mmCIF file of N, CA and C in Angstrom:
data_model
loop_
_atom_site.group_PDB
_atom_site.id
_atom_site.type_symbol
_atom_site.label_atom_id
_atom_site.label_comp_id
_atom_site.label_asym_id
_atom_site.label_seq_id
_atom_site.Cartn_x
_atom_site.Cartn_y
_atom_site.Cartn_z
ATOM 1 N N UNK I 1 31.379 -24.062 -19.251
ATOM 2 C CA UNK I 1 30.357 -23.120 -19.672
ATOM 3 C C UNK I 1 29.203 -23.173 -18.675
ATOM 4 N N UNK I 2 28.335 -21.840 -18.270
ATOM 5 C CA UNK I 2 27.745 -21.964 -16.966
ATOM 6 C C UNK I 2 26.320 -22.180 -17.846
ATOM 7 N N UNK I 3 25.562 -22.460 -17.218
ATOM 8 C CA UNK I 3 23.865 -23.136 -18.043
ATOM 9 C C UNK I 3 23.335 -21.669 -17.729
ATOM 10 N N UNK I 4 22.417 -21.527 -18.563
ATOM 11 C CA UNK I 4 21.627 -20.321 -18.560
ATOM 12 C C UNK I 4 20.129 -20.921 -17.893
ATOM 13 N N UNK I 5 19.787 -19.587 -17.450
ATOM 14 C CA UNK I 5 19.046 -19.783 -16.285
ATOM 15 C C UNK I 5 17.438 -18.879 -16.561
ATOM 16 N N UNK I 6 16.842 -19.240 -16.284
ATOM 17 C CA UNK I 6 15.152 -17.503 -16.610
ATOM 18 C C UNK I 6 14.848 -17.530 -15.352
ATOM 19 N N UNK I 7 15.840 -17.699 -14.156
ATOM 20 C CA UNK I 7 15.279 -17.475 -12.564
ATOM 21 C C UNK I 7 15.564 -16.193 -12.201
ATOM 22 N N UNK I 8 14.804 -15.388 -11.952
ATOM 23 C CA UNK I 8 15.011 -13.894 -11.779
ATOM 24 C C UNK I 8 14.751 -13.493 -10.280
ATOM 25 N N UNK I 9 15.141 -12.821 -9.382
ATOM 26 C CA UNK I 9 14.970 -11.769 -8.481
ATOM 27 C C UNK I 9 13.858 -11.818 -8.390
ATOM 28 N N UNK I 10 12.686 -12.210 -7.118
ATOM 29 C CA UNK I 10 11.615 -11.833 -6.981
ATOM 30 C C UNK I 10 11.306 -10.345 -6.919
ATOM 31 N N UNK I 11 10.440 -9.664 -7.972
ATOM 32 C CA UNK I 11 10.281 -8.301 -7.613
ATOM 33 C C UNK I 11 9.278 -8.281 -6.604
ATOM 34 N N UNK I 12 8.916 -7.203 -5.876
ATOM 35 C CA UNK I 12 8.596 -6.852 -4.588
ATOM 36 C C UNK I 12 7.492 -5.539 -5.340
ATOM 37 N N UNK I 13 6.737 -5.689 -5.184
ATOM 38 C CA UNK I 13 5.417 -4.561 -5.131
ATOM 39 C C UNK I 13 4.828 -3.933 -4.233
ATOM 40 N N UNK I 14 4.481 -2.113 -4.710
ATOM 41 C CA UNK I 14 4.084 -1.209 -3.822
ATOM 42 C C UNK I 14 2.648 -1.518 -3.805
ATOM 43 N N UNK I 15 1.999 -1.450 -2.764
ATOM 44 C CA UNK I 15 0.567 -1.775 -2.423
ATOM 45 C C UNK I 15 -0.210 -0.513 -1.648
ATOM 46 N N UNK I 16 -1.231 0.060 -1.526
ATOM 47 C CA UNK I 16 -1.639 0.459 -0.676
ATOM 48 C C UNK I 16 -2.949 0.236 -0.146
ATOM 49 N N UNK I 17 -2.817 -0.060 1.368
ATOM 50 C CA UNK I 17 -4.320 -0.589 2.011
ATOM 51 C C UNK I 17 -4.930 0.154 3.157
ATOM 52 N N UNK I 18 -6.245 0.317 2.957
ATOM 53 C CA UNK I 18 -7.121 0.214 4.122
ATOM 54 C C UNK I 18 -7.497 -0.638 4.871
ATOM 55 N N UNK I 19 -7.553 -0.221 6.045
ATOM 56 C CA UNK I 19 -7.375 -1.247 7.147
ATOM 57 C C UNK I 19 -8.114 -0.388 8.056
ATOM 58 N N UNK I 20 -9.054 -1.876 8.531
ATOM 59 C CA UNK I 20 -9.714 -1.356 9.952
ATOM 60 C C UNK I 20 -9.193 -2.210 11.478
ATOM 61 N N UNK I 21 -8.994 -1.675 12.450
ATOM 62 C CA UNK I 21 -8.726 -2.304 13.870
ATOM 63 C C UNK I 21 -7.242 -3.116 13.016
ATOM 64 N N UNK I 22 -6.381 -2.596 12.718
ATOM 65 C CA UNK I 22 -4.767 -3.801 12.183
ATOM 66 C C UNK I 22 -4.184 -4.016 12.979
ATOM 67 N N UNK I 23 -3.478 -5.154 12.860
ATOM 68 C CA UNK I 23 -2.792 -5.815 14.328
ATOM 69 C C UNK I 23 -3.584 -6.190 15.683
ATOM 70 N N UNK I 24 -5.179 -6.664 15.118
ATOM 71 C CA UNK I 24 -5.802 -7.153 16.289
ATOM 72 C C UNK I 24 -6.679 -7.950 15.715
ATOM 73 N N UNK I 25 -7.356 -8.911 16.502
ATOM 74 C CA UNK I 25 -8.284 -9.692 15.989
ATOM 75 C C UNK I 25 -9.366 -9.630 15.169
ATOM 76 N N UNK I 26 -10.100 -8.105 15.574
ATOM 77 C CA UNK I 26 -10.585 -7.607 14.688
ATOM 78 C C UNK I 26 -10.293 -6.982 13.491
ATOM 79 N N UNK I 27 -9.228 -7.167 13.005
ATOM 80 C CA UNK I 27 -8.325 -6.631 11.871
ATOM 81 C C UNK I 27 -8.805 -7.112 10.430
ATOM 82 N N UNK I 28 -9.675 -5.949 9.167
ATOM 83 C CA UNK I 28 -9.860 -6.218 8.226
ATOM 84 C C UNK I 28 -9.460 -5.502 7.311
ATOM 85 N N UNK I 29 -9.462 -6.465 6.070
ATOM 86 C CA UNK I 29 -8.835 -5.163 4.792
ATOM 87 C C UNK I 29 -9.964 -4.997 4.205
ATOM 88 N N UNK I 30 -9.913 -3.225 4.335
ATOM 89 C CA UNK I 30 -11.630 -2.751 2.826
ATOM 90 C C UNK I 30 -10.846 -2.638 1.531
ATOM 91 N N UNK I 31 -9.347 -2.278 1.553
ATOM 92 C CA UNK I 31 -9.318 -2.613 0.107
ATOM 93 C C UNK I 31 -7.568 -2.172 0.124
ATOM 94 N N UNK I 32 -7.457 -3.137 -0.853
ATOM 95 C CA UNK I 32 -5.784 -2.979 -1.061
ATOM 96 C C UNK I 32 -5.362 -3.081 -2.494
ATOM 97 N N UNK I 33 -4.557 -2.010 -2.479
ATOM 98 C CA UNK I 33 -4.716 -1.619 -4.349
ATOM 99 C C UNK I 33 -3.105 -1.837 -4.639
ATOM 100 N N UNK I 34 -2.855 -2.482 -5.701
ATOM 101 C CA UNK I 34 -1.542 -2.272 -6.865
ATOM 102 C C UNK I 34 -1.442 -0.846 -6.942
ATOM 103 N N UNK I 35 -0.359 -0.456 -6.740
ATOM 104 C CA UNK I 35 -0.017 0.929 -7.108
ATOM 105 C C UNK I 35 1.444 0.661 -8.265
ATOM 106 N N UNK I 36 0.732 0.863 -9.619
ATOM 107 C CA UNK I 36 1.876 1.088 -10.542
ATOM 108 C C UNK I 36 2.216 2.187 -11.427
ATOM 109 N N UNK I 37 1.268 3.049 -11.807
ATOM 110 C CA UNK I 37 1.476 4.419 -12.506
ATOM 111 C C UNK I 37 1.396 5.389 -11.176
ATOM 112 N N UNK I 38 2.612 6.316 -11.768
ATOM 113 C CA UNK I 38 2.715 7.303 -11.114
ATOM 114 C C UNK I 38 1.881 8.130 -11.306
ATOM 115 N N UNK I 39 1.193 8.633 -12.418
ATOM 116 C CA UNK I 39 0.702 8.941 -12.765
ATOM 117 C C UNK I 39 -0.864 9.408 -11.843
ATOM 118 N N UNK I 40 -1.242 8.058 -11.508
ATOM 119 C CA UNK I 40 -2.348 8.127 -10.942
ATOM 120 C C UNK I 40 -2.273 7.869 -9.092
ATOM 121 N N UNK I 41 -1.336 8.001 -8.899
ATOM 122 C CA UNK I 41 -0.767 7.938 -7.549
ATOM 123 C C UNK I 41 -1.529 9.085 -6.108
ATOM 124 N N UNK I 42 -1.117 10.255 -6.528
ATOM 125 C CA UNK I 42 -1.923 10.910 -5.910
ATOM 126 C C UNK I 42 -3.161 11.032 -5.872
ATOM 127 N N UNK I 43 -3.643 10.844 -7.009
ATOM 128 C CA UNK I 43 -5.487 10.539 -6.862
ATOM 129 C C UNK I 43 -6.047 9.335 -6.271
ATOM 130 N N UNK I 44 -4.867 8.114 -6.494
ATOM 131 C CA UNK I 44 -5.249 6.705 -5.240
ATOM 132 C C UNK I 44 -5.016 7.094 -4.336
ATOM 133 N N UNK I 45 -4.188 8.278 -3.976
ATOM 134 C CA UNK I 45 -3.881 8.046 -2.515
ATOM 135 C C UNK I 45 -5.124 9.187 -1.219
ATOM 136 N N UNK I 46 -5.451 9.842 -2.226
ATOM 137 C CA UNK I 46 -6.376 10.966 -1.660
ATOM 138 C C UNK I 46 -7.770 10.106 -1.486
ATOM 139 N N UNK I 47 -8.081 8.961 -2.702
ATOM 140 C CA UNK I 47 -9.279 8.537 -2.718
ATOM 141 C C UNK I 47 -9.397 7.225 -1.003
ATOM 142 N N UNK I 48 -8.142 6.994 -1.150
ATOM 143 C CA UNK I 48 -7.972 5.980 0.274
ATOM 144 C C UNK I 48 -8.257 6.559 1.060
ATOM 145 N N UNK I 49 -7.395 7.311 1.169
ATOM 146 C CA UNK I 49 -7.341 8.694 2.364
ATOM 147 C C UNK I 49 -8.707 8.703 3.269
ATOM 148 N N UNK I 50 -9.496 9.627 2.356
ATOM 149 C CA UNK I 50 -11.425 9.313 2.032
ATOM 150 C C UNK I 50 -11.934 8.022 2.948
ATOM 151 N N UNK I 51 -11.343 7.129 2.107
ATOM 152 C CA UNK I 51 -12.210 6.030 2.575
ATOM 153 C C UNK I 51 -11.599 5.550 3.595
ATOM 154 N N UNK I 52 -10.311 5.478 4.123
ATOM 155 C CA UNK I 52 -9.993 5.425 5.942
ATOM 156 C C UNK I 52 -10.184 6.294 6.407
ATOM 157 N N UNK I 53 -10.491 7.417 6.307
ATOM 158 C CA UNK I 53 -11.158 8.572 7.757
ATOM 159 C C UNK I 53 -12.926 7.621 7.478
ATOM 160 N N UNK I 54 -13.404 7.405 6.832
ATOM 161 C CA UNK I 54 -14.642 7.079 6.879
ATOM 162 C C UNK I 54 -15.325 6.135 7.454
ATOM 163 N N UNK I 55 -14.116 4.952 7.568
ATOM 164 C CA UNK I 55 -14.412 3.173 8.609
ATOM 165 C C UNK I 55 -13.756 3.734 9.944
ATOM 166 N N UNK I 56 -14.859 2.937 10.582
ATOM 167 C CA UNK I 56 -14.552 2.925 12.569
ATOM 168 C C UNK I 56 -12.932 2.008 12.398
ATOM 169 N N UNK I 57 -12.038 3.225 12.754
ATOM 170 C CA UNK I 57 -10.648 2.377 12.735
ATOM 171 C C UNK I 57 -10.034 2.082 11.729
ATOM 172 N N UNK I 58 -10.421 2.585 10.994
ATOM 173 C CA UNK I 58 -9.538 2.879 9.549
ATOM 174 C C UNK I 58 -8.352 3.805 9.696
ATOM 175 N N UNK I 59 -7.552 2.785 9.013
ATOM 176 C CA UNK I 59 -5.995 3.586 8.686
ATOM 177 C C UNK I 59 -5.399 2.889 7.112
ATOM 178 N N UNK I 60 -4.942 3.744 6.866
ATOM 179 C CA UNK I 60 -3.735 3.745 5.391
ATOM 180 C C UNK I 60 -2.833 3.428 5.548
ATOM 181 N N UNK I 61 -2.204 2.127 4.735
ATOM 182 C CA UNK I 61 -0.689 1.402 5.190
ATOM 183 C C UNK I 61 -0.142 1.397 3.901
ATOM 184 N N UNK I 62 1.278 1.924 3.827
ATOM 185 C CA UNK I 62 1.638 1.008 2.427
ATOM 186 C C UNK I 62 2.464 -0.417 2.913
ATOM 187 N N UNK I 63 2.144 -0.715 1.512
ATOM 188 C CA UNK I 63 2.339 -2.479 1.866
ATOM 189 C C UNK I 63 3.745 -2.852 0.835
ATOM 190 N N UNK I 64 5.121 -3.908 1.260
ATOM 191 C CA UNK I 64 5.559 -3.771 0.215
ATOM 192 C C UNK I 64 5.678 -5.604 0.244
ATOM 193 N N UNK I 65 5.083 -6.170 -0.943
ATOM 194 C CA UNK I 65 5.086 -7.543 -0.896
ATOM 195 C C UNK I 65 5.211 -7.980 -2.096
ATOM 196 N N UNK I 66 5.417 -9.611 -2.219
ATOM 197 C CA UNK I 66 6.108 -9.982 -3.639
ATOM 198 C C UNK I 66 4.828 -10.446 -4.415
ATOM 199 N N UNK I 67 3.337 -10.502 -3.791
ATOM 200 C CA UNK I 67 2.162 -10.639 -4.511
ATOM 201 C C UNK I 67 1.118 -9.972 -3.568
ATOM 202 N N UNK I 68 -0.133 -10.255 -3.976
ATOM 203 C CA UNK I 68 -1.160 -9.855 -3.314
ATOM 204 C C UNK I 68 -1.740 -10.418 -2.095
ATOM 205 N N UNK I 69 -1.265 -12.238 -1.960
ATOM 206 C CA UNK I 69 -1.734 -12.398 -0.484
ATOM 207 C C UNK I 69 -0.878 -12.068 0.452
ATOM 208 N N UNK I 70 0.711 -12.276 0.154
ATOM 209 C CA UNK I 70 1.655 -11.756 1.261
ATOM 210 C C UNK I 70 1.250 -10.684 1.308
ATOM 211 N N UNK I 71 0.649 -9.545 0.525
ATOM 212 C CA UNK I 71 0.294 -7.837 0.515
ATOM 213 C C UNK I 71 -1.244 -7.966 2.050
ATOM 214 N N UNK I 72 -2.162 -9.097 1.141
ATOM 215 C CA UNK I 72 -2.999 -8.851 2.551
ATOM 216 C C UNK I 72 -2.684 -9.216 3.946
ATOM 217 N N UNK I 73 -1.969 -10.195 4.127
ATOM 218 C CA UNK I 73 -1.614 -10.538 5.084
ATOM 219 C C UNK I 73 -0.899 -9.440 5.947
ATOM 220 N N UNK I 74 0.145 -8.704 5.338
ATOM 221 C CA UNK I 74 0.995 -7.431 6.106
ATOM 222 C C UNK I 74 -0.167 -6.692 5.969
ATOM 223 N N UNK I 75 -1.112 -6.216 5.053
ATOM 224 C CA UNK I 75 -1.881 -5.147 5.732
ATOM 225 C C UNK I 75 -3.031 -5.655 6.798
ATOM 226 N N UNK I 76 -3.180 -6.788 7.493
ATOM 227 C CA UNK I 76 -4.189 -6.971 8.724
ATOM 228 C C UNK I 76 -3.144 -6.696 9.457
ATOM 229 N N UNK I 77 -1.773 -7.254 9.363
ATOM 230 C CA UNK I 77 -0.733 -6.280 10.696
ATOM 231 C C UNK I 77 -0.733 -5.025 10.615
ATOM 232 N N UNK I 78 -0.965 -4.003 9.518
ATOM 233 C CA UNK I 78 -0.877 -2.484 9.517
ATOM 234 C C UNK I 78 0.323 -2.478 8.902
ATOM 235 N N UNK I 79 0.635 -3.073 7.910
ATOM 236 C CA UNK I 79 1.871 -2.472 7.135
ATOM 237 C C UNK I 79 3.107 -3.404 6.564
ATOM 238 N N UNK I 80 4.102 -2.538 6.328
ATOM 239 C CA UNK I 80 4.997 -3.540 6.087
ATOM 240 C C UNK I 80 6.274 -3.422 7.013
ATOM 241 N N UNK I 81 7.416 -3.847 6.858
ATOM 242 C CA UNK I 81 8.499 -3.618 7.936
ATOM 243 C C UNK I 81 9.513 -2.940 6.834
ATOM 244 N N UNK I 82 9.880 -2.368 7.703
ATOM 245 C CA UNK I 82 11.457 -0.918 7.203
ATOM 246 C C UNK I 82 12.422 -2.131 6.266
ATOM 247 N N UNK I 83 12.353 -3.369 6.715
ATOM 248 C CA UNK I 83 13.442 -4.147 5.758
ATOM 249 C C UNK I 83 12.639 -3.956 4.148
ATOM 250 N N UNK I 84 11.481 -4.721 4.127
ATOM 251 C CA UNK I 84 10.996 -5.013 3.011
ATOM 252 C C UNK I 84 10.724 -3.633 2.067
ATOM 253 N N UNK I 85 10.481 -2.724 3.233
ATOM 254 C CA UNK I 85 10.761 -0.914 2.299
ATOM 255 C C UNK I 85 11.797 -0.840 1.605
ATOM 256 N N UNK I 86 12.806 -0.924 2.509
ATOM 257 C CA UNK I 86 14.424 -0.882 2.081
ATOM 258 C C UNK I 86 14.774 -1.686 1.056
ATOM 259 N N UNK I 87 13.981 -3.005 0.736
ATOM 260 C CA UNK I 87 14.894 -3.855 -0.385
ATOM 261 C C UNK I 87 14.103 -3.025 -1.194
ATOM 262 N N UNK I 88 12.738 -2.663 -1.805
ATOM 263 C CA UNK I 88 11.514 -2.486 -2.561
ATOM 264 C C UNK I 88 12.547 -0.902 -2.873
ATOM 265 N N UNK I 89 12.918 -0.046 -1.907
ATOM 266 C CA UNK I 89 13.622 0.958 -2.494
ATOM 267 C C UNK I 89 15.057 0.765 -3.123
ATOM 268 N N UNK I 90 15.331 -0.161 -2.560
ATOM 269 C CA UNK I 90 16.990 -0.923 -3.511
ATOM 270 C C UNK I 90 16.401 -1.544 -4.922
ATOM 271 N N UNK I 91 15.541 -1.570 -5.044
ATOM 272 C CA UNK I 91 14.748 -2.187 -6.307
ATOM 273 C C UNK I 91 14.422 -1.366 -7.297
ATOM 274 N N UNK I 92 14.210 -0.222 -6.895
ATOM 275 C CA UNK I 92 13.345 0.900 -7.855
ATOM 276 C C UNK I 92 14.486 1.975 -8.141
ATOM 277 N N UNK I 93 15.743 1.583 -7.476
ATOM 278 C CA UNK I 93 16.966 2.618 -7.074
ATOM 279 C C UNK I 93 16.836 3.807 -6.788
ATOM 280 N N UNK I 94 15.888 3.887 -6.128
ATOM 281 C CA UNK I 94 16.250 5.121 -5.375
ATOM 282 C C UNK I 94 17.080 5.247 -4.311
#
């Protein structure tokens, strides 16, 4: 008989961040948000939008990470990598 287990699949979370100067020394985050209702999706994403045209070197990344510091950490690089998209979309099944 096999033992039962409550170890689950790390889920992987959609993030989205502002970022000024990413992938350089000067690289900071103004703000990196949980994105979980769809609902309110397009209105986070217009309000970012806003606020990276507005910082010297601001850009919009989505981030896909299994918490919030791995999330800041990929957004001072500017993002996340096509793998961690790809599992995060094998996740949500699309």
């Amino acid at each position: 008989m096999a033992g039962v287990t409550l170890d689950k699949t790390p889920q992987l979370l959609f993030f989205l961040a502002v970022v000024a100067h990413p992938g350089t020394e000067d690289a900071k985050v103004h703000n990196l948000v949980l994105t979980q209702e769809e609902d309110s999706y397009d209105k986070r994403l217009a309000e970012l939008d806003l606020q990276a045209r507005a910082i010297e070197g601001g850009e919009m990344h989505i981030v896909i990470a299994g918490d919030h510091s791995a999330a800041y950490a990929a957004a001072l690089q500017g993002g996340t990598s096509e793998e961690l998209l790809d599992q995060w979309l094998g996740q949500i099944g699309a």
